[in-house]
CSV table of C-alpha atoms in Angstrom, one decimal:
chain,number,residue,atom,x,y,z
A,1,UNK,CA,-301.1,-148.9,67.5
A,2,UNK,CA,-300.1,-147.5,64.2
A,3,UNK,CA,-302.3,-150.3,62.4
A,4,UNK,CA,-305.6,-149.5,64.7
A,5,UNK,CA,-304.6,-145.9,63.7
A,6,UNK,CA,-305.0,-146.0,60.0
A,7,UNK,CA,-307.9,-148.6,60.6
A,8,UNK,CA,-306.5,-151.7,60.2
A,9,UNK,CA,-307.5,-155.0,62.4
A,10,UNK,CA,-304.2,-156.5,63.8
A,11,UNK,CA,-306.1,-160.0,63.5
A,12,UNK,CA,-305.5,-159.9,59.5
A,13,UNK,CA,-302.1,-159.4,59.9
A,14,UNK,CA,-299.1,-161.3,59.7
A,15,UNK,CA,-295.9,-159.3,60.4
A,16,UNK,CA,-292.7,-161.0,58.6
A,17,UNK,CA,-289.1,-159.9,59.3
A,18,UNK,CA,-286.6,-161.0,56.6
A,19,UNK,CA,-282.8,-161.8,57.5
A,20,UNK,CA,-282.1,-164.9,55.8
A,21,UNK,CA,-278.1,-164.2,54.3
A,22,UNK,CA,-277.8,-165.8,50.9
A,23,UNK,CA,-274.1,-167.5,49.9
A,24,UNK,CA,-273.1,-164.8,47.8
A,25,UNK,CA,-273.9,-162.4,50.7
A,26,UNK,CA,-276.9,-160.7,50.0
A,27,UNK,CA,-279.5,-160.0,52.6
A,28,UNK,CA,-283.0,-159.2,52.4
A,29,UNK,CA,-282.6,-155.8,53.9
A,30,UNK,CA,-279.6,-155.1,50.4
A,31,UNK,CA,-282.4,-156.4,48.5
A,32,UNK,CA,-284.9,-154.1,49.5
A,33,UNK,CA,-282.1,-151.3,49.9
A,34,UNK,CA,-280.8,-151.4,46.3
A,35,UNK,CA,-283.4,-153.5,44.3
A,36,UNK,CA,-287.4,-153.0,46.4
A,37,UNK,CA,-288.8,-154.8,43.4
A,38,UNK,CA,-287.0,-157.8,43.5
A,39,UNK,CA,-287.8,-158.3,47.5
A,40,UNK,CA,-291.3,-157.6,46.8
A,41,UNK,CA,-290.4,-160.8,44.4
A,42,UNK,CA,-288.5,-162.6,47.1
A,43,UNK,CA,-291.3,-161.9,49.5
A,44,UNK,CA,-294.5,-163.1,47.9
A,45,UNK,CA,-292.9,-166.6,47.4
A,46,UNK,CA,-294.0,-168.8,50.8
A,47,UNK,CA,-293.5,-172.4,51.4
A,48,UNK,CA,-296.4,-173.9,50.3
A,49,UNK,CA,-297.4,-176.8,54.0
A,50,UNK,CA,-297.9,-173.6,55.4
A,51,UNK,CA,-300.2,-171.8,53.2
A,52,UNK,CA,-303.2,-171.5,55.4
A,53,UNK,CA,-300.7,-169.3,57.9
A,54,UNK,CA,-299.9,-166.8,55.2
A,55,UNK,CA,-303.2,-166.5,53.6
A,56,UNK,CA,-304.0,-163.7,56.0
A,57,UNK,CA,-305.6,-160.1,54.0
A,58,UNK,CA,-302.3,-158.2,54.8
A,59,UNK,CA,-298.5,-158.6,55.6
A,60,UNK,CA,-296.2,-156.3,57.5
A,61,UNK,CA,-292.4,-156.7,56.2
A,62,UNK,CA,-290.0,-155.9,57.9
A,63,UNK,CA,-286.0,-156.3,57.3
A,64,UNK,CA,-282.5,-156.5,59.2
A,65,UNK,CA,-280.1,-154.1,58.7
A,66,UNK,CA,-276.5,-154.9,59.6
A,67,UNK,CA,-277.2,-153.6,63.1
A,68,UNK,CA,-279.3,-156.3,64.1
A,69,UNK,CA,-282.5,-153.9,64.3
A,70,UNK,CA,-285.9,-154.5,62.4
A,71,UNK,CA,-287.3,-151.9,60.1
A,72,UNK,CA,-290.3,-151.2,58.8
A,73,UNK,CA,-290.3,-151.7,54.7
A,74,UNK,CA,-294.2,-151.5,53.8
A,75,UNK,CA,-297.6,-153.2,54.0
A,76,UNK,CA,-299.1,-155.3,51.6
A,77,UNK,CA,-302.8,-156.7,50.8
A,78,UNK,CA,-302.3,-160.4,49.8
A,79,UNK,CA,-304.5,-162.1,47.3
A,80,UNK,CA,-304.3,-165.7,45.9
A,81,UNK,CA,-301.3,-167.9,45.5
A,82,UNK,CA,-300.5,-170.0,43.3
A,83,UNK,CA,-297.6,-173.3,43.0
A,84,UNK,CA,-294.2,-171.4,41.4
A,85,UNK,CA,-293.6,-171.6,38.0
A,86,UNK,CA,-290.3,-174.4,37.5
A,87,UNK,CA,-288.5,-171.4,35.6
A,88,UNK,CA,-288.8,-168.9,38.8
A,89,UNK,CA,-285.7,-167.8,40.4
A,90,UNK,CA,-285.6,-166.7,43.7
A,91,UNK,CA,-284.0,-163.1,43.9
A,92,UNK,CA,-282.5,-163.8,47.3
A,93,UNK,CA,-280.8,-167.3,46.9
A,94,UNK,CA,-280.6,-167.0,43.0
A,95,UNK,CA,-282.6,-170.5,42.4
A,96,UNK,CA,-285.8,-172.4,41.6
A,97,UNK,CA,-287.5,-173.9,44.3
A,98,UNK,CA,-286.4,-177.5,43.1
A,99,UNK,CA,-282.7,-176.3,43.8
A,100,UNK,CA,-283.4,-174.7,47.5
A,101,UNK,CA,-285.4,-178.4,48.1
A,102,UNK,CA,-289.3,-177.1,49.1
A,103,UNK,CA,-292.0,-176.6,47.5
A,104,UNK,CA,-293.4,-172.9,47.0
A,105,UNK,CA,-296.2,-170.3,46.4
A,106,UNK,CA,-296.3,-167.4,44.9
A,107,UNK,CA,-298.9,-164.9,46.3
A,108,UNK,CA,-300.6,-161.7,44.9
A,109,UNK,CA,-299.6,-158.7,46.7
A,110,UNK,CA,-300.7,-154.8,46.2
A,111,UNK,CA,-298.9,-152.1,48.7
A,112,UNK,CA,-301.0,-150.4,51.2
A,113,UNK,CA,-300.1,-146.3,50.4
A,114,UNK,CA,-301.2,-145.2,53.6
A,115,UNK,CA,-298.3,-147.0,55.4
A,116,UNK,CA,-295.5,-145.8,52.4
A,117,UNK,CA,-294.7,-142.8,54.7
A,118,UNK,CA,-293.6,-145.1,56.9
A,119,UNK,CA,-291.7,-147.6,55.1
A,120,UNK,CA,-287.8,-147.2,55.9
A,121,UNK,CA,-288.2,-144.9,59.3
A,122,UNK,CA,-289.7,-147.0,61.7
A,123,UNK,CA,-287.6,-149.6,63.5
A,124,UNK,CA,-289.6,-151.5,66.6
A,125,UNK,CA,-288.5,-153.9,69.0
A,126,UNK,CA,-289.0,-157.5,67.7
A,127,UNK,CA,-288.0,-159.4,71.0
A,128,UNK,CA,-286.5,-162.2,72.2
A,129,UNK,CA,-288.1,-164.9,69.4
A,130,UNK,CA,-285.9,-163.5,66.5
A,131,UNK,CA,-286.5,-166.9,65.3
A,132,UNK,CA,-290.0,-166.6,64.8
A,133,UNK,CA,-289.7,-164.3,61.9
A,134,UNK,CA,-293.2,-164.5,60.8
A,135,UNK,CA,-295.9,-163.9,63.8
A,136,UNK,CA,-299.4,-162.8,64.2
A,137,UNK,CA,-299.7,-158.8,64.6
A,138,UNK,CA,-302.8,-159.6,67.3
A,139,UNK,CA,-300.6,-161.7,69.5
A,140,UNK,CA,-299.1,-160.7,72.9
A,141,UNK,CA,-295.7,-160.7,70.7
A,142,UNK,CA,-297.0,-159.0,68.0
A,143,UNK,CA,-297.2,-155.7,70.0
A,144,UNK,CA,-293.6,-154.5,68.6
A,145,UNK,CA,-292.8,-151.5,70.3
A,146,UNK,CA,-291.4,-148.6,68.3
A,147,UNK,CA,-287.8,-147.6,69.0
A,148,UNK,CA,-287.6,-145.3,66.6
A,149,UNK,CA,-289.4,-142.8,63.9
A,150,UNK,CA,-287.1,-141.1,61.7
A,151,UNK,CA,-287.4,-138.1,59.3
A,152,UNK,CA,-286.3,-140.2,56.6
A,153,UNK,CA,-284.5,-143.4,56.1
A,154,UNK,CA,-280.7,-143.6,56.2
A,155,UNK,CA,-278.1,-146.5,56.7
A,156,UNK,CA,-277.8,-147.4,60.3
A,157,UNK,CA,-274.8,-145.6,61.5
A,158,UNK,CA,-271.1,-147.5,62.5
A,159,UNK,CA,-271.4,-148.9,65.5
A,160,UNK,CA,-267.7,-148.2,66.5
A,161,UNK,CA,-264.6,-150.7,66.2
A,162,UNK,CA,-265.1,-152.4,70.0
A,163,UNK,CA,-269.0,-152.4,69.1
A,164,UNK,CA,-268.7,-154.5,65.4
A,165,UNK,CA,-270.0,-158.0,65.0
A,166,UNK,CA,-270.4,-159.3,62.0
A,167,UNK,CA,-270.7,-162.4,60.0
A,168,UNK,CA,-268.7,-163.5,56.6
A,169,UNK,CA,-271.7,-163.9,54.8
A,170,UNK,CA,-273.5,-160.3,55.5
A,171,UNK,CA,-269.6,-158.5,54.4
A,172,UNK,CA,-270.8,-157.5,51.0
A,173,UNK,CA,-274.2,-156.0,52.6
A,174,UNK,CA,-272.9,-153.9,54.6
A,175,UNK,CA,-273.5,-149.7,54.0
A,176,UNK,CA,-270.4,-147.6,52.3
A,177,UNK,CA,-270.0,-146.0,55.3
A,178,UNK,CA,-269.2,-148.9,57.4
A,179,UNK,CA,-266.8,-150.5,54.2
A,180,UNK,CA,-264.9,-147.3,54.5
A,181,UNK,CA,-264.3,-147.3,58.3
A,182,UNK,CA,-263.1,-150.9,58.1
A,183,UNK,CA,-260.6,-149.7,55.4
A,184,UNK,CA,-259.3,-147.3,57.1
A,185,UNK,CA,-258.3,-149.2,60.6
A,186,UNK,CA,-255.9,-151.9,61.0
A,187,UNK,CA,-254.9,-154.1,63.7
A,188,UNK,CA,-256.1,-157.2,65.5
A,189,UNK,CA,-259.7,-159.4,64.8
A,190,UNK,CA,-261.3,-162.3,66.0
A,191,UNK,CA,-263.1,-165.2,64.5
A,192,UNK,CA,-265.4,-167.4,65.8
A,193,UNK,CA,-267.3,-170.2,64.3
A,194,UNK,CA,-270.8,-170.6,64.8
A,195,UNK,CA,-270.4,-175.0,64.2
A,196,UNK,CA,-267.1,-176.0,66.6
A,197,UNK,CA,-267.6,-172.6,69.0
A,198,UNK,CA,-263.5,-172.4,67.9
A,199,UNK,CA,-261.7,-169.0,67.6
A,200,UNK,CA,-259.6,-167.9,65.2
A,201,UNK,CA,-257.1,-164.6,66.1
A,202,UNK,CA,-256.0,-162.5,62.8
A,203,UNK,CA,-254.3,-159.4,62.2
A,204,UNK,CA,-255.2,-156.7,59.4
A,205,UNK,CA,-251.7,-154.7,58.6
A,206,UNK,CA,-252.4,-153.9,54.8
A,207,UNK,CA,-253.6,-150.7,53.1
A,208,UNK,CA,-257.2,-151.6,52.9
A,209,UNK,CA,-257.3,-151.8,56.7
A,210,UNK,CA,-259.7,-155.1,58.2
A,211,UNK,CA,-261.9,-154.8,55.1
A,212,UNK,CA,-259.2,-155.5,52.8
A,213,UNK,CA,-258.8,-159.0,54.8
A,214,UNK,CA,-262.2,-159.8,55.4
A,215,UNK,CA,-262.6,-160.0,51.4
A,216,UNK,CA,-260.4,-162.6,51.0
A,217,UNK,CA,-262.6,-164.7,53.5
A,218,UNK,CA,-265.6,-163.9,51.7
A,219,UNK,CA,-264.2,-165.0,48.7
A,220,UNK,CA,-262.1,-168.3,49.8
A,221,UNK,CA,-263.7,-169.3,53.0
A,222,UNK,CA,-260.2,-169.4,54.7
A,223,UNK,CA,-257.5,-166.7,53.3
A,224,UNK,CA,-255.1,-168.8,53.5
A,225,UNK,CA,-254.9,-170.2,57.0
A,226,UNK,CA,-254.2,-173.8,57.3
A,227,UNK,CA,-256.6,-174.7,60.1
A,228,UNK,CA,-259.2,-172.8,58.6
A,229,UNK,CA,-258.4,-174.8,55.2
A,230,UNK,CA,-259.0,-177.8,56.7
A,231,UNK,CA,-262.8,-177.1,58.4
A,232,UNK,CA,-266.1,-177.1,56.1
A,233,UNK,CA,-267.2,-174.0,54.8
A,234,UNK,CA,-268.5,-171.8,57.7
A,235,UNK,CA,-270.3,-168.3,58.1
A,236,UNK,CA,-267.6,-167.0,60.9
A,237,UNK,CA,-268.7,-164.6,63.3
A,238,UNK,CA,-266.2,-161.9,62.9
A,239,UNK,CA,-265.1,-159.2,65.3
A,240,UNK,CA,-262.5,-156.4,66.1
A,241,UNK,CA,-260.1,-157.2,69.2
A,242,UNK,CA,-257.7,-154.1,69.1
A,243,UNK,CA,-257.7,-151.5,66.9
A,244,UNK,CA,-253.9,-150.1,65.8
A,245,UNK,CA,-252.6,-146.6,65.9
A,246,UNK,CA,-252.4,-144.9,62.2
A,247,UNK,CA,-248.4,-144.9,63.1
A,248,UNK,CA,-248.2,-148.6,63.8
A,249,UNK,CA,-245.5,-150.5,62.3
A,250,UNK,CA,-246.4,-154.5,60.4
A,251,UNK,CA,-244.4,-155.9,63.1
A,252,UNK,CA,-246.2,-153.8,66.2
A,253,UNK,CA,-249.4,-154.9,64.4
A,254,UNK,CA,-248.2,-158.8,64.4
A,255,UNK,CA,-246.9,-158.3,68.3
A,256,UNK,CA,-250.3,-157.5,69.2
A,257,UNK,CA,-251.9,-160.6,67.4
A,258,UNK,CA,-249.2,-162.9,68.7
A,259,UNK,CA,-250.4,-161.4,72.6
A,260,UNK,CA,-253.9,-162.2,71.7
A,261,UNK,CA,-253.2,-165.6,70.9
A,262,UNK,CA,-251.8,-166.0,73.8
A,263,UNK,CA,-254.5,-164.4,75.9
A,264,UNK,CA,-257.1,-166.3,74.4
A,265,UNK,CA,-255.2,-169.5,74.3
A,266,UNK,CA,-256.2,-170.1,70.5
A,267,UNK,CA,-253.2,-172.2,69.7
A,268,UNK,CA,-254.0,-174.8,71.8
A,269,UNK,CA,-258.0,-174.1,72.1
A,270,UNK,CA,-258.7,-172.6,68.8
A,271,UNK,CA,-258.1,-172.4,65.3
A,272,UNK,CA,-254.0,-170.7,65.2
A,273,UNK,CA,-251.6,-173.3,63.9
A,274,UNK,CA,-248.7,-170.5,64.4
């Protein structure tokens, strides 16, 4: 609708949505968020055995936030491509197309003005094929409802301590707002990895609250825990089990992570070795 509206044929349109998660942690939504130059870059660079699919006239991009929504970022008339240049640098993964193993184009782009007003307010409904990220705007799946139209754009807001999922590798993404809610809360989280479906039962107790312990398994991979040591590198699902009172002892905090363990059997069926 809002592409007949300002007279554009859904036919010449691709619609993209960008949520790869680099190793460092930076997504294409943080890209776009703090850098929009450098995911323009990270955009116009497409593998090349599938040029005839993204040599359509326009492209709708869209991102993912660290709620899991898709947001509208802009519209952009494509022109010619052309093989990458050896020296180019992806701005997302931080290396040359020989390093991330395929071969890649780099394609002309100019922004369509009449659909800046919307870039940043409007989320839609992408659907069950969140695997398909890039799909034909004239398809039966290409009709993306609209959820939402805001006034402006803003960082999606904190979903709540029961409500959080995350993953390891979108941690340093993630809005101020959410960072400093995680700092301030303590108590009991769970693990999960997305390779062995195992679980992993933790508990937060320090001054920095969960986020303070999440960093350490963004920056090891295991912070510390033997089991964990012992498994390849994984992007953990992460979540919040039980949240503490503000008045809660170390050793109330480690009762409730020792009755977790036990509830979800993750001694014997998981990742605790204690």
């Amino acid at each position: 609708m809002l592409l007949q509206d300002e007279g554009y044929d859904p036919r010449e349109v691709r619609l993209l949505r960008h949520q790869h998660v680099a190793k460092d942690g930076l997504t294409p939504y943080a890209l776009w968020r703090d850098r929009p130059g450098e995911f323009e870059r990270y955009q116009s660079a497409q593998k090349s055995d599938r040029s005839a699919y993204f040599a359509s006239r326009y492209w709708a991009a869209f991102v993912v936030p660290p709620d899991g929504s898709t947001l509208f970022v802009g519209l952009y008339e494509i022109g010619d491509c052309a093989p990458v240049a050896t020296d180019w640098i992806d701005p997302l993964m931080r290396q040359t197309s020989t390093q991330i193993g395929r071969a890649l184009d780099i394609y002309q782009f100019e922004r369509v003005p009449a659909f800046d007003h919307y870039a940043g307010r409007v989320r839609v409904e992408w659907g069950d094929g969140t695997r398909a990220w890039a799909q034909r705007a004239s398809n039966r799946k290409g009709d993306k409802p609209v959820v939402e139209l805001a006034r402006e754009f803003r960082e999606p807001d904190f979903p709540g301590f029961t409500n959080f999922i995350g993953n390891f590798g979108g941690l340093p993404s993630l809005p101020q707002s959410w960072v400093m809610a995680l700092s301030a809360a303590r108590g009991v989280y769970l693990l999960t990895c997305p390779r062995t479906f195992e679980q992993y039962v933790g508990s937060a107790c320090g001054t920095e609250g969960f986020w303070g312990r999440w960093k350490d398994y963004a920056v090891t991979g295991h912070g510390g825990n033997i089991r964990l040591k012992s498994r390849d590198a994984s992007d953990y699902q992460v979540s919040i089990l039980e949240v503490a009172g503000s008045a809660a002892t170390t050793e109330q905090i480690l009762a409730m992570e020792q009755l977790w363990k036990r509830k979800l059997q993750s001694r014997d069926m998981g990742l605790n070795a204690n």
